[in-house]
Amino acid sequence: MTDDTLNGLVRDTRHVRLDTFVRLRWLAITGQSAAVVGAQFGLGLALPFGWCFLVIAASSWLNLALRIRFPASYRLSDESAALLLAFDIVQLAALLFLTGGLQNPFSLLFLAPVLISATALPPERTLALGLLAVGLATLLALVHRPLPWFSDGRIELPFLYVSGIWTAILLGTAFTGVYAWRVAEETRQLSQALAATELVLAREQHLSQLDGLAAAAAHELGTPLGTIMVVTKELVRQLGPTAAPAVAEDLRLLQEQAERCRGILAKLTSLGNDEAGFLETVTFSHLVEELVAPQRSLGPALDVSASGEGPEPVCRRNPGVMFGLANLVDNAVDFADTRVVIAARWTAERVALEVRDDGPGFPNEVLLRAGEPYVTTRAPGRNRPADSAGAGLGLGLFIAKTLIERSGAQLTLSNVPGSGPTGAVARVSWTRAAFERGTAPASSHDIVPRSPLTPAGTDPI
């Protein structure tokens, strides 16, 4: 799974729907209205009735305006959600100012907006709202209208009691904020881990399905490919030295490409076999040469280099990884205009392979999703007609990315930066330990069941 996908998951779990805030505010408006009406007409307390309902009406007007302006499914940004909660704190403070300040038992409702913020917003937003609530509570402890009471008397609570209420609000804001944030954060992390696991398992399911299709395709293509090779050899035998140079060159190229197709089909059918040949070790430079050799006669100039610090790394052959790397080289050759640069580099800690071409590069609209199944990155290439652009399904790059990343490597796809020549860049990077011994550190790939494309007992590259 790409970093962009993970970041999207984090953003989605943070952002809350506007409809949630609107419903909670309607609940608060109903409770505030019931409390004011009950105290005024039920208990006979002397309240500034008009002013109280004017403050409550401000919340109602805000809710109506939000309902008209935005759809119910609209998701708030962190800043917008914090502003709405700040309005709720100020509105509650205004209502408490009219009804006794901290002497009013409903002053503990200052905790509600902070609690909501702790479950839905980043910690810094919650801290700001907590400070706002505590600051207004401090102001209400000093400045407020008298606590409403019966007409035949008046009650004045001791300042020590009011200080206790203020301390309870302060400690309650801090404790409930931290507690709610911690519980919500653990829930978000679990939700993100489950979502990431589902995406990885979905990729593995796609790959397992494609494995069966590849085996069926290899079986079906074997017969027509054999016929092509027989006919080609017969043409070479019949024409012999009398063939025109151009025709002889075409026949030679046809034979080479037919042999290459046979080799590709052999790789496809051997991906699930634990053959001793694939367990032989090979140096990094020889591995690169094996990837490049079939492409040298296809047109674009190949600039291959291998260098690094210390002894050259040695790896074990892995058919899946070699198939994935070969796919990257094939794409670069297919879309390059004149040149493909393949650079193998290593240090004491890292091993990297970079494949760069001077073609059109990845289309901007699909670059962020490149490597996902059924998302094609095909633009008109050197060996593809313009009317076939976009016909690809993106499965080749998806298979290559999955096979390479399963070995513990990181695959990065990008375009050549700057305003100079265009082109695509594919960079594969391993830790040296993972490349040489197949002991990559534990990662999210470790929780994925082994696909039939990765035979048991085969060490990753």
Coordinates of C-alpha atoms in Angstrom, one line a residue:
M1 CA 0.0 0.0 0.0
T2 CA 1.3 3.4 -0.9
D3 CA 2.0 6.2 1.5
D4 CA -0.7 8.3 -0.2
T5 CA -3.3 5.7 0.6
L6 CA -2.2 5.5 4.3
N7 CA -2.4 9.3 4.5
G8 CA -5.8 9.2 3.0
L9 CA -6.9 6.7 5.7
V10 CA -5.6 9.0 8.4
R11 CA -7.4 12.1 7.0
D12 CA -10.7 10.2 6.7
T13 CA -10.6 9.0 10.3
R14 CA -10.0 12.5 11.5
H15 CA -12.5 14.5 9.6
V16 CA -16.0 14.5 11.0
R17 CA -19.2 15.1 9.1
L18 CA -20.9 18.4 9.5
D19 CA -24.2 16.6 10.1
T20 CA -22.7 15.1 13.3
F21 CA -22.0 18.6 14.7
V22 CA -25.4 20.0 13.6
R23 CA -27.2 17.1 15.3
L24 CA -25.3 17.5 18.6
R25 CA -26.0 21.2 18.6
W26 CA -29.7 20.6 18.1
L27 CA -29.5 18.3 21.1
A28 CA -27.8 21.1 23.1
I29 CA -30.4 23.7 22.0
T30 CA -33.2 21.4 23.1
G31 CA -31.7 20.8 26.5
Q32 CA -30.9 24.5 27.0
S33 CA -34.4 25.5 26.0
A34 CA -36.0 22.9 28.3
A35 CA -33.8 24.1 31.2
V36 CA -34.7 27.8 30.7
V37 CA -38.4 27.1 30.3
G38 CA -38.5 24.7 33.2
A39 CA -36.7 27.1 35.5
Q40 CA -38.8 30.1 34.5
F41 CA -42.3 28.6 34.4
G42 CA -41.9 25.3 36.3
L43 CA -39.8 26.4 39.3
G44 CA -40.7 30.1 39.2
L45 CA -37.1 31.3 39.2
A46 CA -36.4 34.8 38.1
L47 CA -34.4 34.4 34.8
P48 CA -33.5 37.0 32.1
F49 CA -35.8 35.0 29.9
G50 CA -35.5 37.1 26.7
W51 CA -31.7 37.3 26.8
C52 CA -31.4 33.6 27.4
F53 CA -33.5 32.7 24.4
L54 CA -31.6 35.2 22.3
V55 CA -28.3 33.4 23.1
I56 CA -30.0 30.0 22.4
A57 CA -31.4 31.4 19.1
A58 CA -27.9 32.3 18.0
S59 CA -27.0 28.6 18.0
S60 CA -30.3 27.8 16.1
W61 CA -29.5 30.4 13.4
L62 CA -26.0 28.9 13.0
N63 CA -27.4 25.4 12.6
L64 CA -29.9 26.6 10.0
A65 CA -27.2 28.5 8.0
L66 CA -25.0 25.4 8.0
R67 CA -27.9 23.2 6.8
I68 CA -28.6 25.5 3.9
R69 CA -25.0 26.2 2.9
F70 CA -23.5 22.6 3.1
P71 CA -24.8 19.1 2.3
A72 CA -25.3 16.7 5.2
S73 CA -22.4 14.5 4.0
Y74 CA -19.9 17.4 4.0
R75 CA -16.8 16.7 6.1
L76 CA -15.2 19.5 8.2
S77 CA -11.6 20.4 8.2
D78 CA -9.8 20.5 11.5
E79 CA -9.9 24.3 11.5
S80 CA -13.7 24.5 10.8
A81 CA -14.5 21.9 13.4
A82 CA -12.4 23.7 16.0
L83 CA -14.2 27.0 15.2
L84 CA -17.6 25.4 15.6
L85 CA -16.7 23.9 19.0
A86 CA -15.2 27.2 20.1
F87 CA -18.6 28.9 19.2
D88 CA -20.3 26.3 21.4
I89 CA -18.0 27.1 24.3
V90 CA -18.6 30.9 23.9
Q91 CA -22.4 30.4 23.6
L92 CA -22.5 28.3 26.8
A93 CA -20.3 30.9 28.6
A94 CA -22.8 33.6 27.6
L95 CA -25.7 31.6 28.8
L96 CA -24.0 30.8 32.1
F97 CA -23.1 34.5 32.5
L98 CA -26.8 35.3 32.5
T99 CA -27.7 32.5 34.9
G100 CA -25.1 32.7 37.8
G101 CA -21.7 31.8 36.3
L102 CA -19.9 28.9 37.9
Q103 CA -22.6 28.8 40.7
N104 CA -24.9 27.3 38.0
P105 CA -24.6 23.5 38.2
F106 CA -24.7 23.3 34.4
S107 CA -21.3 24.9 34.3
L108 CA -19.8 21.4 34.0
L109 CA -21.1 21.3 30.4
F110 CA -17.9 23.1 29.5
L111 CA -16.4 19.6 29.3
A112 CA -18.6 18.5 26.4
P113 CA -17.0 20.5 23.5
V114 CA -13.5 19.6 24.8
L115 CA -14.5 15.9 25.0
I116 CA -15.8 16.0 21.4
S117 CA -12.6 17.7 20.2
A118 CA -10.5 15.1 21.9
T119 CA -12.2 12.3 20.0
A120 CA -12.2 14.0 16.6
L121 CA -9.5 16.6 16.4
P122 CA -5.7 16.7 16.7
P123 CA -4.3 17.3 20.2
E124 CA -3.2 20.9 19.5
R125 CA -6.8 21.8 18.6
T126 CA -8.1 20.1 21.8
L127 CA -5.5 22.0 23.9
A128 CA -6.6 25.3 22.4
L129 CA -10.3 24.6 23.1
G130 CA -9.4 23.4 26.6
L131 CA -7.6 26.7 27.3
L132 CA -10.6 28.6 26.0
A133 CA -13.0 26.7 28.2
V134 CA -10.8 27.2 31.3
G135 CA -10.3 30.9 30.5
L136 CA -14.0 31.6 30.2
A137 CA -14.7 29.6 33.3
T138 CA -12.1 31.8 35.2
L139 CA -13.9 34.9 33.9
L140 CA -17.3 33.6 35.0
A141 CA -16.0 32.9 38.5
L142 CA -15.3 36.6 38.8
V143 CA -18.0 38.3 36.6
H144 CA -21.6 37.0 36.2
R145 CA -25.2 37.9 36.9
P146 CA -26.7 36.6 40.2
L147 CA -27.8 33.0 40.3
P148 CA -31.6 32.9 39.6
W149 CA -33.6 32.2 42.7
F150 CA -37.1 32.4 44.1
S151 CA -38.6 35.9 44.4
D152 CA -38.8 35.8 48.2
G153 CA -35.0 35.3 48.7
R154 CA -31.5 35.3 47.2
I155 CA -28.7 32.7 47.4
E156 CA -25.0 33.6 47.3
L157 CA -22.6 30.6 47.3
P158 CA -19.2 30.9 49.1
F159 CA -16.3 31.8 46.9
L160 CA -14.5 28.6 48.2
Y161 CA -17.3 26.5 46.7
V162 CA -17.0 28.4 43.4
S163 CA -13.3 27.8 43.4
G164 CA -14.0 24.1 43.8
I165 CA -16.2 24.2 40.8
W166 CA -13.5 26.0 38.8
T167 CA -10.9 23.4 39.9
A168 CA -13.3 20.6 38.9
I169 CA -13.7 22.1 35.5
L170 CA -10.0 22.5 35.1
L171 CA -9.1 19.0 36.2
G172 CA -12.1 17.5 34.3
T173 CA -11.1 19.2 31.1
A174 CA -7.5 17.9 31.4
F175 CA -8.4 14.4 32.5
T176 CA -11.4 13.7 30.2
G177 CA -9.5 15.3 27.2
V178 CA -6.5 13.1 27.6
Y179 CA -8.5 10.0 28.3
A180 CA -10.9 10.5 25.4
W181 CA -8.0 11.3 23.0
R182 CA -6.1 8.2 24.0
V183 CA -9.0 5.9 23.6
A184 CA -10.0 7.5 20.3
E185 CA -6.4 7.4 19.0
E186 CA -6.2 3.6 19.8
T187 CA -9.4 3.1 18.0
R188 CA -8.2 5.1 14.9
Q189 CA -4.9 3.1 14.8
L190 CA -6.8 -0.2 14.9
S191 CA -9.2 1.0 12.2
Q192 CA -6.3 2.1 10.0
A193 CA -4.4 -1.2 10.6
L194 CA -7.5 -3.2 9.6
A195 CA -8.1 -1.0 6.5
A196 CA -4.4 -1.4 5.5
T197 CA -4.6 -5.2 5.9
E198 CA -7.8 -5.4 3.8
L199 CA -6.1 -3.4 1.0
V200 CA -3.0 -5.7 1.1
L201 CA -5.1 -8.8 1.1
A202 CA -7.1 -7.5 -1.8
R203 CA -3.8 -6.9 -3.7
E204 CA -2.8 -10.5 -2.9
Q205 CA -6.1 -11.8 -4.1
H206 CA -5.7 -9.9 -7.4
L207 CA -2.2 -11.4 -7.8
S208 CA -3.4 -15.0 -7.1
Q209 CA -6.1 -14.7 -9.7
L210 CA -3.6 -13.3 -12.2
D211 CA -1.3 -16.2 -11.4
G212 CA -3.9 -18.7 -12.7
L213 CA -4.5 -16.5 -15.8
A214 CA -0.7 -16.4 -16.5
A215 CA -0.4 -20.1 -16.3
A216 CA -3.4 -20.6 -18.6
A217 CA -2.0 -18.0 -21.0
A218 CA 1.4 -19.6 -21.0
H219 CA -0.2 -23.0 -21.9
E220 CA -2.4 -21.6 -24.6
L221 CA 0.4 -19.5 -26.2
G222 CA 2.8 -22.4 -26.4
T223 CA 1.2 -24.0 -29.5
P224 CA 1.0 -20.9 -31.7
L225 CA 4.5 -19.8 -30.6
G226 CA 5.9 -23.2 -31.6
T227 CA 4.2 -22.9 -35.0
I228 CA 5.7 -19.4 -35.5
M229 CA 9.2 -20.7 -34.7
V230 CA 8.8 -23.7 -37.1
V231 CA 7.6 -21.5 -39.9
T232 CA 10.4 -19.0 -39.3
K233 CA 13.1 -21.7 -39.5
E234 CA 11.5 -23.1 -42.6
L235 CA 11.6 -19.6 -44.3
V236 CA 15.3 -19.2 -43.3
R237 CA 16.1 -22.6 -44.8
Q238 CA 14.2 -22.0 -48.0
L239 CA 15.6 -18.5 -48.7
G240 CA 19.1 -19.3 -47.6
P241 CA 21.8 -17.0 -48.9
T242 CA 19.6 -15.7 -51.7
A243 CA 17.5 -13.7 -49.3
A244 CA 17.7 -9.9 -49.5
P245 CA 19.7 -8.4 -46.6
A246 CA 16.6 -6.6 -45.3
V247 CA 14.5 -9.8 -45.4
A248 CA 17.3 -11.8 -43.7
E249 CA 17.6 -9.2 -41.0
D250 CA 13.8 -9.3 -40.4
L251 CA 13.8 -13.1 -40.2
R252 CA 16.8 -13.0 -37.7
L253 CA 14.9 -10.5 -35.5
L254 CA 11.7 -12.6 -35.7
Q255 CA 13.7 -15.7 -34.5
E256 CA 15.2 -13.7 -31.7
Q257 CA 11.9 -12.4 -30.5
A258 CA 10.2 -15.8 -30.8
E259 CA 13.0 -17.3 -28.6
R260 CA 12.5 -14.4 -26.2
C261 CA 8.8 -15.2 -26.0
R262 CA 9.6 -18.8 -25.3
G263 CA 11.9 -17.7 -22.4
I264 CA 9.2 -15.5 -21.0
L265 CA 6.7 -18.3 -21.1
A266 CA 9.2 -20.6 -19.4
K267 CA 9.6 -18.0 -16.6
L268 CA 5.8 -17.8 -16.1
T269 CA 5.5 -21.5 -15.8
S270 CA 8.4 -21.8 -13.4
L271 CA 7.3 -19.1 -10.9
G272 CA 5.7 -21.7 -8.8
N273 CA 8.5 -24.3 -8.9
D274 CA 11.3 -24.5 -6.5
E275 CA 14.0 -25.2 -9.0
A276 CA 17.7 -25.4 -8.0
G277 CA 18.7 -23.0 -10.8
F278 CA 16.9 -20.1 -9.1
L279 CA 18.7 -20.7 -5.9
E280 CA 22.1 -20.0 -7.4
T281 CA 23.8 -16.8 -6.3
V282 CA 24.5 -14.0 -8.7
T283 CA 26.3 -10.7 -8.3
F284 CA 24.3 -7.4 -8.6
S285 CA 26.0 -6.4 -11.8
H286 CA 25.4 -9.8 -13.4
L287 CA 21.8 -9.6 -12.4
V288 CA 21.4 -6.3 -14.1
E289 CA 23.1 -7.7 -17.2
E290 CA 20.6 -10.5 -17.3
L291 CA 17.8 -8.0 -17.2
V292 CA 19.3 -5.8 -20.0
A293 CA 20.6 -8.5 -22.4
P294 CA 17.2 -9.2 -24.1
Q295 CA 16.7 -5.5 -24.7
R296 CA 19.9 -4.6 -26.5
S297 CA 18.6 -5.2 -30.0
L298 CA 15.3 -3.3 -29.6
G299 CA 16.4 0.2 -30.6
P300 CA 17.0 2.6 -27.7
A301 CA 20.6 3.0 -26.5
L302 CA 21.1 1.4 -23.1
D303 CA 23.5 3.1 -20.7
V304 CA 24.2 0.6 -18.0
S305 CA 26.5 1.3 -15.0
A306 CA 27.2 -0.5 -11.7
S307 CA 29.3 1.0 -8.9
G308 CA 29.3 1.4 -5.2
E309 CA 31.2 1.4 -1.9
G310 CA 32.8 -1.8 -0.6
P311 CA 32.4 -5.3 -2.1
E312 CA 29.7 -5.9 -4.6
P313 CA 26.5 -7.4 -3.1
V314 CA 25.6 -11.0 -4.0
C315 CA 22.0 -12.2 -4.0
R316 CA 20.0 -15.4 -4.6
R317 CA 18.0 -15.7 -7.7
N318 CA 14.3 -15.1 -7.2
P319 CA 12.1 -15.6 -10.2
G320 CA 9.4 -13.3 -8.9
V321 CA 11.8 -10.4 -8.3
M322 CA 13.6 -10.9 -11.6
F323 CA 10.3 -11.0 -13.4
G324 CA 9.3 -7.7 -11.7
L325 CA 12.6 -6.0 -12.5
A326 CA 12.4 -7.2 -16.1
N327 CA 9.0 -5.6 -16.4
L328 CA 10.4 -2.2 -15.3
V329 CA 13.2 -2.5 -17.9
D330 CA 10.6 -3.6 -20.6
N331 CA 8.5 -0.5 -19.9
A332 CA 11.5 1.9 -20.1
V333 CA 12.6 0.4 -23.4
D334 CA 9.1 0.5 -24.8
F335 CA 8.5 4.2 -24.1
A336 CA 12.0 5.6 -24.4
D337 CA 12.7 7.9 -27.4
T338 CA 16.4 7.3 -27.7
R339 CA 18.0 6.3 -24.4
V340 CA 17.5 4.3 -21.3
V341 CA 19.8 4.7 -18.2
I342 CA 20.1 1.8 -15.8
A343 CA 22.2 2.5 -12.8
A344 CA 23.1 -0.1 -10.1
R345 CA 24.4 1.4 -6.9
W346 CA 25.3 0.0 -3.5
T347 CA 26.7 1.1 -0.1
A348 CA 27.4 -0.7 3.1
E349 CA 23.8 -0.3 4.1
R350 CA 21.7 0.0 0.9
V351 CA 21.4 -1.6 -2.6
A352 CA 19.5 0.3 -5.3
L353 CA 18.6 0.0 -9.0
E354 CA 17.3 3.0 -11.0
V355 CA 15.7 2.7 -14.4
R356 CA 15.3 6.0 -16.2
D357 CA 14.1 6.7 -19.8
D358 CA 13.6 9.8 -21.9
G359 CA 10.1 9.1 -23.0
P360 CA 6.8 10.9 -22.2
G361 CA 6.8 9.8 -18.5
F362 CA 3.8 8.9 -16.4
P363 CA 0.6 10.8 -17.0
N364 CA 0.1 13.2 -14.1
E365 CA -3.5 12.1 -13.5
V366 CA -2.4 8.5 -12.7
L367 CA 1.1 9.0 -11.2
L368 CA -0.2 8.9 -7.6
R369 CA -2.0 5.6 -8.2
A370 CA 0.6 4.0 -10.5
G371 CA 1.1 0.4 -9.5
E372 CA -2.5 -0.3 -8.5
P373 CA -4.4 -2.9 -10.4
Y374 CA -6.5 -1.7 -13.4
V375 CA -5.0 1.7 -13.3
T376 CA -3.0 2.1 -16.5
T377 CA 0.0 4.4 -16.8
R378 CA 0.2 3.8 -20.6
A379 CA 0.8 6.9 -22.8
P380 CA 1.7 6.6 -26.5
G381 CA 5.0 4.8 -26.6
R382 CA 7.8 4.4 -29.1
N383 CA 6.6 0.9 -30.1
R384 CA 2.8 1.5 -29.6
P385 CA 0.5 3.2 -32.1
A386 CA -1.3 6.3 -30.8
D387 CA -4.8 4.8 -31.0
S388 CA -3.8 2.0 -28.6
A389 CA -2.9 4.4 -25.8
G390 CA -4.8 3.7 -22.6
A391 CA -5.6 0.2 -23.7
G392 CA -3.4 -1.3 -21.0
L393 CA -4.9 -2.4 -17.7
G394 CA -1.9 -1.5 -15.5
L395 CA -1.6 -5.2 -14.4
G396 CA 2.1 -5.5 -15.5
L397 CA 3.2 -2.7 -13.3
F398 CA 1.0 -3.9 -10.5
I399 CA 2.5 -7.5 -10.6
A400 CA 6.0 -6.1 -10.8
K401 CA 5.4 -3.8 -7.8
T402 CA 3.8 -6.5 -5.7
L403 CA 6.6 -9.1 -6.4
I404 CA 9.4 -6.6 -5.8
E405 CA 7.9 -5.1 -2.6
R406 CA 7.3 -8.6 -1.2
S407 CA 11.1 -9.1 -1.2
G408 CA 11.5 -6.3 1.3
A409 CA 12.3 -3.6 -1.3
Q410 CA 10.8 -0.2 -1.8
L411 CA 9.6 0.8 -5.4
T412 CA 9.3 4.5 -6.1
L413 CA 7.8 5.7 -9.4
S414 CA 8.2 9.3 -10.6
N415 CA 8.9 11.5 -13.5
V416 CA 12.2 13.3 -14.3
P417 CA 12.1 16.5 -12.2
G418 CA 12.6 20.0 -13.6
S419 CA 11.8 21.7 -16.9
G420 CA 14.3 19.7 -18.9
P421 CA 13.8 16.4 -20.8
T422 CA 10.8 14.3 -19.8
G423 CA 10.9 10.7 -18.8
A424 CA 9.9 8.2 -16.2
V425 CA 12.1 7.0 -13.3
A426 CA 11.6 3.7 -11.4
R427 CA 13.9 3.2 -8.4
V428 CA 14.1 0.0 -6.4
S429 CA 15.9 0.0 -3.0
W430 CA 16.7 -2.7 -0.6
T431 CA 18.6 -2.8 2.7
R432 CA 21.9 -4.7 2.0
A433 CA 20.9 -7.4 4.5
A434 CA 17.6 -8.0 2.7
F435 CA 19.3 -8.1 -0.7
E436 CA 22.1 -10.5 0.3
R437 CA 20.6 -12.8 2.8
G438 CA 16.8 -12.4 2.3
T439 CA 16.3 -11.3 5.9
A440 CA 14.3 -8.1 5.5
P441 CA 13.0 -6.5 8.7
A442 CA 9.4 -7.4 9.7
S443 CA 6.9 -5.3 7.8
S444 CA 3.3 -5.3 6.8
H445 CA 4.2 -7.8 4.1
D446 CA 4.9 -10.4 6.8
I447 CA 1.2 -10.6 7.7
V448 CA 0.2 -11.5 4.2
P449 CA -0.3 -15.2 3.4
R450 CA 2.2 -16.5 0.9
S451 CA 1.0 -16.3 -2.7
P452 CA 1.4 -19.3 -5.1
L453 CA 3.8 -17.0 -6.9
T454 CA 6.2 -17.1 -4.0
P455 CA 7.1 -20.8 -3.4
A456 CA 7.8 -21.9 0.1
G457 CA 11.5 -22.2 0.9
T458 CA 12.6 -19.6 -1.7
D459 CA 14.5 -16.7 -0.1
P460 CA 13.6 -13.2 -1.3
I461 CA 16.2 -11.3 -3.3

